[in-house]
GROMACS .gro file of N, CA and C in nm:
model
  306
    1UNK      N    1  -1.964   0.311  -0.531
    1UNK     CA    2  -1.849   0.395  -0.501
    1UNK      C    3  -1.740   0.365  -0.604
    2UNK      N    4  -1.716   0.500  -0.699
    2UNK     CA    5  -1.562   0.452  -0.763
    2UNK      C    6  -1.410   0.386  -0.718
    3UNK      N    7  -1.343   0.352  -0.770
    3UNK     CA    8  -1.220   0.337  -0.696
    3UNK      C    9  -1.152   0.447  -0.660
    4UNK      N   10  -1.130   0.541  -0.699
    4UNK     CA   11  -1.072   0.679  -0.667
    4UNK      C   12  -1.119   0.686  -0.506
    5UNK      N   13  -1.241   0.713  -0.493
    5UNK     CA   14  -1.306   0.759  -0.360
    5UNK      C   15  -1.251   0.638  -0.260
    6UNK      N   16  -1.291   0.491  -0.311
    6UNK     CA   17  -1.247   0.391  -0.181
    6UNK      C   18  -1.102   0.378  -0.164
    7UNK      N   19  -0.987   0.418  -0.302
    7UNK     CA   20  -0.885   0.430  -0.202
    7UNK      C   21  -0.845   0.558  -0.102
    8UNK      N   22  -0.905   0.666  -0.158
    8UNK     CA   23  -0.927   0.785  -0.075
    8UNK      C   24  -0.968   0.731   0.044
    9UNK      N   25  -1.056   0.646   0.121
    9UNK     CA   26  -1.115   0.600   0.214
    9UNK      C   27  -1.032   0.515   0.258
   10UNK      N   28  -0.930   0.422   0.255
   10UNK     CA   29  -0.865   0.371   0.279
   10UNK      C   30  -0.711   0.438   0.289
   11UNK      N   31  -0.711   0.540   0.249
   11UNK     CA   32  -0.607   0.609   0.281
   11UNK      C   33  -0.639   0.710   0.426
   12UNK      N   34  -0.787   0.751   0.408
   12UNK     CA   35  -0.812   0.829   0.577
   12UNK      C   36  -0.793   0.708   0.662
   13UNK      N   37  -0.839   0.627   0.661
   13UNK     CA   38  -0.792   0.513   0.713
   13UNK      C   39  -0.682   0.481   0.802
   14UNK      N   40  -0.588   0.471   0.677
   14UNK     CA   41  -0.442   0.461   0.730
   14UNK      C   42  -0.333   0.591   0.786
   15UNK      N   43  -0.444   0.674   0.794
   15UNK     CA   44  -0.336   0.805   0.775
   15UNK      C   45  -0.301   0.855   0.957
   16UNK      N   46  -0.381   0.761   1.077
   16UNK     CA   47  -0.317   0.775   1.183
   16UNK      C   48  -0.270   0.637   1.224
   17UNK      N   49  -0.278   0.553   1.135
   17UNK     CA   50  -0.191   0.414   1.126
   17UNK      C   51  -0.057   0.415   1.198
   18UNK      N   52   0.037   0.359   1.274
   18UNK     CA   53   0.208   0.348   1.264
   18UNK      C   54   0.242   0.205   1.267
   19UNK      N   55   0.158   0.120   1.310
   19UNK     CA   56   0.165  -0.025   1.275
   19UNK      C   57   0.043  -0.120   1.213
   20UNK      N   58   0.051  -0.195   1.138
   20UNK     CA   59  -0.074  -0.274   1.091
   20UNK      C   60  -0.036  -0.396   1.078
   21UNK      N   61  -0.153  -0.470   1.131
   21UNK     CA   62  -0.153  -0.614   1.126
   21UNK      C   63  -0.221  -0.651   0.967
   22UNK      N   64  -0.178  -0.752   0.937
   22UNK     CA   65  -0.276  -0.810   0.825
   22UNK      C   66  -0.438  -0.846   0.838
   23UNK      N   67  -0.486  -0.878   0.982
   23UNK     CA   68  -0.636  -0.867   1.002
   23UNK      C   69  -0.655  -0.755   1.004
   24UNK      N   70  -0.604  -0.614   1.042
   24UNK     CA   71  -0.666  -0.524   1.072
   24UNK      C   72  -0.643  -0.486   0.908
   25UNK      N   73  -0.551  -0.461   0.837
   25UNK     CA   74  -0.588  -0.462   0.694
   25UNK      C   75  -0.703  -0.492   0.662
   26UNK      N   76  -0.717  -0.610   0.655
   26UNK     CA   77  -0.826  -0.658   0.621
   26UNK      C   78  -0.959  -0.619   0.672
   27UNK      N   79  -0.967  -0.588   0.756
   27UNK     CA   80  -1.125  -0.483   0.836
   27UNK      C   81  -1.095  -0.380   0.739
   28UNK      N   82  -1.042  -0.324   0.731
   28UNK     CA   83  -0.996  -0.194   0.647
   28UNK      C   84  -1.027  -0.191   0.508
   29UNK      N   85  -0.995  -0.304   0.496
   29UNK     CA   86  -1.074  -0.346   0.298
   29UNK      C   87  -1.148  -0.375   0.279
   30UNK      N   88  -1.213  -0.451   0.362
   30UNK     CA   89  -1.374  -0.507   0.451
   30UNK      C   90  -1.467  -0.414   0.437
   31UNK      N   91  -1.449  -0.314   0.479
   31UNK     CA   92  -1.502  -0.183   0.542
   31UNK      C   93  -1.566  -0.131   0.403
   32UNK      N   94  -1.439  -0.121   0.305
   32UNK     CA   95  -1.441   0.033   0.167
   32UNK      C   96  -1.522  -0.146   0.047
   33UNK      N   97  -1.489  -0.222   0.104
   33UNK     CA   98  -1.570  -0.370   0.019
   33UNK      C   99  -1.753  -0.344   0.040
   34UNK      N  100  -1.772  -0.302   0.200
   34UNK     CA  101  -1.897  -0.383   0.185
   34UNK      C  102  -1.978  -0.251   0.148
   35UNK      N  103  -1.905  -0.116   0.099
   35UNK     CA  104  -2.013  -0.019   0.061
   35UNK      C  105  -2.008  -0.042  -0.063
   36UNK      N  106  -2.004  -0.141  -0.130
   36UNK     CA  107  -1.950  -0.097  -0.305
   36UNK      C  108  -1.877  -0.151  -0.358
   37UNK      N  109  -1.744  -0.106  -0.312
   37UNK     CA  110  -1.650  -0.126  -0.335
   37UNK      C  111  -1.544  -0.217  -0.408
   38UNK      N  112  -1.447  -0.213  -0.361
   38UNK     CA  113  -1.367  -0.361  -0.447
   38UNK      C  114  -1.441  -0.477  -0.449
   39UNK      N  115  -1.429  -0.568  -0.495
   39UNK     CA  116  -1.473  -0.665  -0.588
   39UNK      C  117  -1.417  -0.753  -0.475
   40UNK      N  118  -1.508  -0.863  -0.425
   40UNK     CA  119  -1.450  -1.017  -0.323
   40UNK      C  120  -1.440  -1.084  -0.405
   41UNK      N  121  -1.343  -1.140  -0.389
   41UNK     CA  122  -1.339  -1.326  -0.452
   41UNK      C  123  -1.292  -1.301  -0.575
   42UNK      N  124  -1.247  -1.192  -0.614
   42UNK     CA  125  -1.146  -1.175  -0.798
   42UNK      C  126  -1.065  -1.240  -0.802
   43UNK      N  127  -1.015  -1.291  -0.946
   43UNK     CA  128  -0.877  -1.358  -0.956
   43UNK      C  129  -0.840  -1.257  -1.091
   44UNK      N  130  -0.718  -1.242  -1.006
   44UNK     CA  131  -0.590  -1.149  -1.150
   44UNK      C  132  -0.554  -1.217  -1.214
   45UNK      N  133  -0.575  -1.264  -1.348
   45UNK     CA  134  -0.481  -1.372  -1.390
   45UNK      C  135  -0.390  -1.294  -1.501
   46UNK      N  136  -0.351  -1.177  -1.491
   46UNK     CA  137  -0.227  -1.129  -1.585
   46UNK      C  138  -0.111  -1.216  -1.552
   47UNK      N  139  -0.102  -1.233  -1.415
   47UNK     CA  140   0.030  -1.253  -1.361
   47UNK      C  141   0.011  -1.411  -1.314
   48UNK      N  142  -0.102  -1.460  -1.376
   48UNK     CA  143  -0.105  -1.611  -1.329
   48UNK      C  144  -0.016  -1.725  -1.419
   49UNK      N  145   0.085  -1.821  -1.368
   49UNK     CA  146   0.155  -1.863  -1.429
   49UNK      C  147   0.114  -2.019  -1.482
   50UNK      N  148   0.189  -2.114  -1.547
   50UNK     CA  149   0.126  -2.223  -1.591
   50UNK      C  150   0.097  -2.308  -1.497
   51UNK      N  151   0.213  -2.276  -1.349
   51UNK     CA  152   0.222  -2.350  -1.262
   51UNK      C  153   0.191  -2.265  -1.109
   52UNK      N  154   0.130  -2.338  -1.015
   52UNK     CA  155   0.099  -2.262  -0.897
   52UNK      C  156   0.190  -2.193  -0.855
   53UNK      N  157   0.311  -2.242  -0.848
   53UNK     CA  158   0.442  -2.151  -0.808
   53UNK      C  159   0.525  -2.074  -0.915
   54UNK      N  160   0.442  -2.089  -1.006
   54UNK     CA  161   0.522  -1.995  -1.091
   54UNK      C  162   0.480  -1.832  -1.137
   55UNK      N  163   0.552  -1.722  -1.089
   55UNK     CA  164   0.515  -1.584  -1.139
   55UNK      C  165   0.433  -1.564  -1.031
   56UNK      N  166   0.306  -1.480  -1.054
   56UNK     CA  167   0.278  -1.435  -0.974
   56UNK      C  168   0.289  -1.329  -0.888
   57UNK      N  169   0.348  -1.377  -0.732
   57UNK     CA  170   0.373  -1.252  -0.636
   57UNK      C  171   0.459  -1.161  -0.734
   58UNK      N  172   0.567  -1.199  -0.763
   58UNK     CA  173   0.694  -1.096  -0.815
   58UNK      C  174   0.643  -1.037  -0.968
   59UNK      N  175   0.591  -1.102  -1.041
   59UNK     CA  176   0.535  -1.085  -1.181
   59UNK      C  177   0.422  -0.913  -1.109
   60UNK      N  178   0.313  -0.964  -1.015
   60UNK     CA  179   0.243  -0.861  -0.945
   60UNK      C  180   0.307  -0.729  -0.888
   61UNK      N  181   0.434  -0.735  -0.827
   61UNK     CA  182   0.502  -0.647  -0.830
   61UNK      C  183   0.572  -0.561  -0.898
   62UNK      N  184   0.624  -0.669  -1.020
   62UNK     CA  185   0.711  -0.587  -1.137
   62UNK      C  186   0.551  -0.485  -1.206
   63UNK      N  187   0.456  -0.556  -1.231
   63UNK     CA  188   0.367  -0.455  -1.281
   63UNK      C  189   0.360  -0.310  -1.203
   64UNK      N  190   0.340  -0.316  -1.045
   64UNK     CA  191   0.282  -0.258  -0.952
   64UNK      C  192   0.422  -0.151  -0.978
   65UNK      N  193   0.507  -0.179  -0.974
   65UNK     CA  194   0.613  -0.105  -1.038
   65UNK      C  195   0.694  -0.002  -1.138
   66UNK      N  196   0.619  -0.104  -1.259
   66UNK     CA  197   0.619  -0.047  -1.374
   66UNK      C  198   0.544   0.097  -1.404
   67UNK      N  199   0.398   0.045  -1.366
   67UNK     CA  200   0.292   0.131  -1.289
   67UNK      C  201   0.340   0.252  -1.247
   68UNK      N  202   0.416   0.208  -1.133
   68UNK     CA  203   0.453   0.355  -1.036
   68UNK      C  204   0.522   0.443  -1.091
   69UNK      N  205   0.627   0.407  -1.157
   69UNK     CA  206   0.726   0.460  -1.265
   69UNK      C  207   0.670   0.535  -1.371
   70UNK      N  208   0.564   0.491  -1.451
   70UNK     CA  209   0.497   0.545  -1.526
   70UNK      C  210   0.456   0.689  -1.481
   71UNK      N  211   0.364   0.638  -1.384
   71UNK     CA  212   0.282   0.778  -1.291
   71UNK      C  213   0.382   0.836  -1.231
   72UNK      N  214   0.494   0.844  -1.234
   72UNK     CA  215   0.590   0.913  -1.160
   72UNK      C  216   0.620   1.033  -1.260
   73UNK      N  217   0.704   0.946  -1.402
   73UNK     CA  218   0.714   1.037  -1.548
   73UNK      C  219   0.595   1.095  -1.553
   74UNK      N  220   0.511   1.055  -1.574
   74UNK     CA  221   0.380   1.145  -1.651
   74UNK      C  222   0.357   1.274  -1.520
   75UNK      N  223   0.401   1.272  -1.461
   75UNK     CA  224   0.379   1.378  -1.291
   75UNK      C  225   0.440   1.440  -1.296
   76UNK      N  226   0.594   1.380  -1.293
   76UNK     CA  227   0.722   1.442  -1.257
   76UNK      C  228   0.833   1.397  -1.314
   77UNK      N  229   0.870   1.438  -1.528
   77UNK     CA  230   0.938   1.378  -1.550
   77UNK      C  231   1.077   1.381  -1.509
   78UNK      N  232   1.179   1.348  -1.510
   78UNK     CA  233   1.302   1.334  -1.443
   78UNK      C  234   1.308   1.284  -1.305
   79UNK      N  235   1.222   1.288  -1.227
   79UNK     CA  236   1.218   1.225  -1.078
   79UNK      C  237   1.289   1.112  -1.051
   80UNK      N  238   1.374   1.074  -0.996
   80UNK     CA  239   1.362   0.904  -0.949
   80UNK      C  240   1.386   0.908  -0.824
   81UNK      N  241   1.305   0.910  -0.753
   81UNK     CA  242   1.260   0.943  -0.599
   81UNK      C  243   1.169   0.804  -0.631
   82UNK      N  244   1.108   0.761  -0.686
   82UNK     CA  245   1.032   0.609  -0.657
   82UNK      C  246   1.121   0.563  -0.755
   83UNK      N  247   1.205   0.564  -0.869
   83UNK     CA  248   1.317   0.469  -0.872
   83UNK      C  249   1.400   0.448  -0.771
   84UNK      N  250   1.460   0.549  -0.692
   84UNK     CA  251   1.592   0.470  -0.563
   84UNK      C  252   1.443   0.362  -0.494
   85UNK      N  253   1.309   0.388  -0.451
   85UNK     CA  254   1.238   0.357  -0.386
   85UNK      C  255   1.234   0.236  -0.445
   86UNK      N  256   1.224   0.203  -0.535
   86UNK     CA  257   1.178   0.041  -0.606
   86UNK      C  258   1.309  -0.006  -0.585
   87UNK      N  259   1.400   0.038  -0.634
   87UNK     CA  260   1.538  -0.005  -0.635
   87UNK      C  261   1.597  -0.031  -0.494
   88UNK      N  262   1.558   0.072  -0.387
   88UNK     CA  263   1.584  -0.040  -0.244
   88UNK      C  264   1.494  -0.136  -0.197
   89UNK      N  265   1.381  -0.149  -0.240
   89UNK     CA  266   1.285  -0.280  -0.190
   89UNK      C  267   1.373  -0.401  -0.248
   90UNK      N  268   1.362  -0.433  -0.405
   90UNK     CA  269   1.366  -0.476  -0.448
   90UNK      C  270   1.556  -0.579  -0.384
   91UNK      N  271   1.651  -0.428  -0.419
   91UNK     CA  272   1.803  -0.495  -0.346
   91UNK      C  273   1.722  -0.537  -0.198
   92UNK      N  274   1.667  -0.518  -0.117
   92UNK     CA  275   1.612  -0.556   0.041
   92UNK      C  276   1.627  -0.666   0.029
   93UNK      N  277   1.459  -0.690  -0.043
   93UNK     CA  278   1.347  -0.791  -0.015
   93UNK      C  279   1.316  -0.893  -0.120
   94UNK      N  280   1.391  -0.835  -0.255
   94UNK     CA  281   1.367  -0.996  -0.332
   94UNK      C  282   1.458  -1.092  -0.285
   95UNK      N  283   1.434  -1.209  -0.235
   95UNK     CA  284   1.549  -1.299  -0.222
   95UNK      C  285   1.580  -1.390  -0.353
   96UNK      N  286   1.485  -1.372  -0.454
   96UNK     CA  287   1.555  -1.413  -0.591
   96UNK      C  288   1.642  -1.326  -0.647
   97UNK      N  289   1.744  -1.424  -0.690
   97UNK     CA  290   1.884  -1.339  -0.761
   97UNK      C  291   1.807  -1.274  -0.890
   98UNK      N  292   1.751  -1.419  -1.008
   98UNK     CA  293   1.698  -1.332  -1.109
   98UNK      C  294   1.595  -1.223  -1.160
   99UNK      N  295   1.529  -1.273  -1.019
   99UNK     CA  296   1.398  -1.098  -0.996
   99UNK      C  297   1.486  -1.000  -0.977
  100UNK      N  298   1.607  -1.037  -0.849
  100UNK     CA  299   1.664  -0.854  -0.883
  100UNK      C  300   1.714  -0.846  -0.978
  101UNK      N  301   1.821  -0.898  -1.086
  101UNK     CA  302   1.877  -0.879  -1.201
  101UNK      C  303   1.736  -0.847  -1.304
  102UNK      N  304   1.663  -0.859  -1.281
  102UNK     CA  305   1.564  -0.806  -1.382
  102UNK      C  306   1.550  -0.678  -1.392
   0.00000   0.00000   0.00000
């Protein structure tokens, strides 16, 4: 199964969702994993740092980000409907000062 199709499958999935637990996630990735699918046991190391606590989660995000932004322009240039969107997670939920100043 390509990736296109299993997140398609994971999006029927979620699409009568209104709350999710992290196990039930996980059945859910479980599920679109054991036909094919994503890859168990990968390690990303773009965002792996010299030190266990270093980079990482937020490094994973700024990509996941960057990403979105991209596909946003190439879709819909002028949009920033997922800029205010990144831009309120980020004022929310980073509790590092210098991740949000980034």
């Amino acid at each position: 199964m390509d990736y296109k199709k299993q997140l398609a499958q994971v999006k029927r999935s979620l699409n009568s969702v209104t709350t999710l637990t992290g196990s039930e996630w996980s059945v859910i990735l479980d599920a679109s994993a054991d036909k094919g699918g994503f890859p168990r046991n990968s390690t990303f190391v773009g965002c792996k740092g010299s030190q266990p606590t270093n980079r990482g989660y937020s490094c994973s995000l700024w990509l996941l980000f960057h990403t979105m932004l991209t596909s946003c322009y190439n879709t819909s240039p002028g949009s920033v409907t997922v800029l205010h969107a990144i831009h309120g997670y980020i004022d929310s939920f980073f509790t590092c000062a210098d991740c949000r100043a980034h």
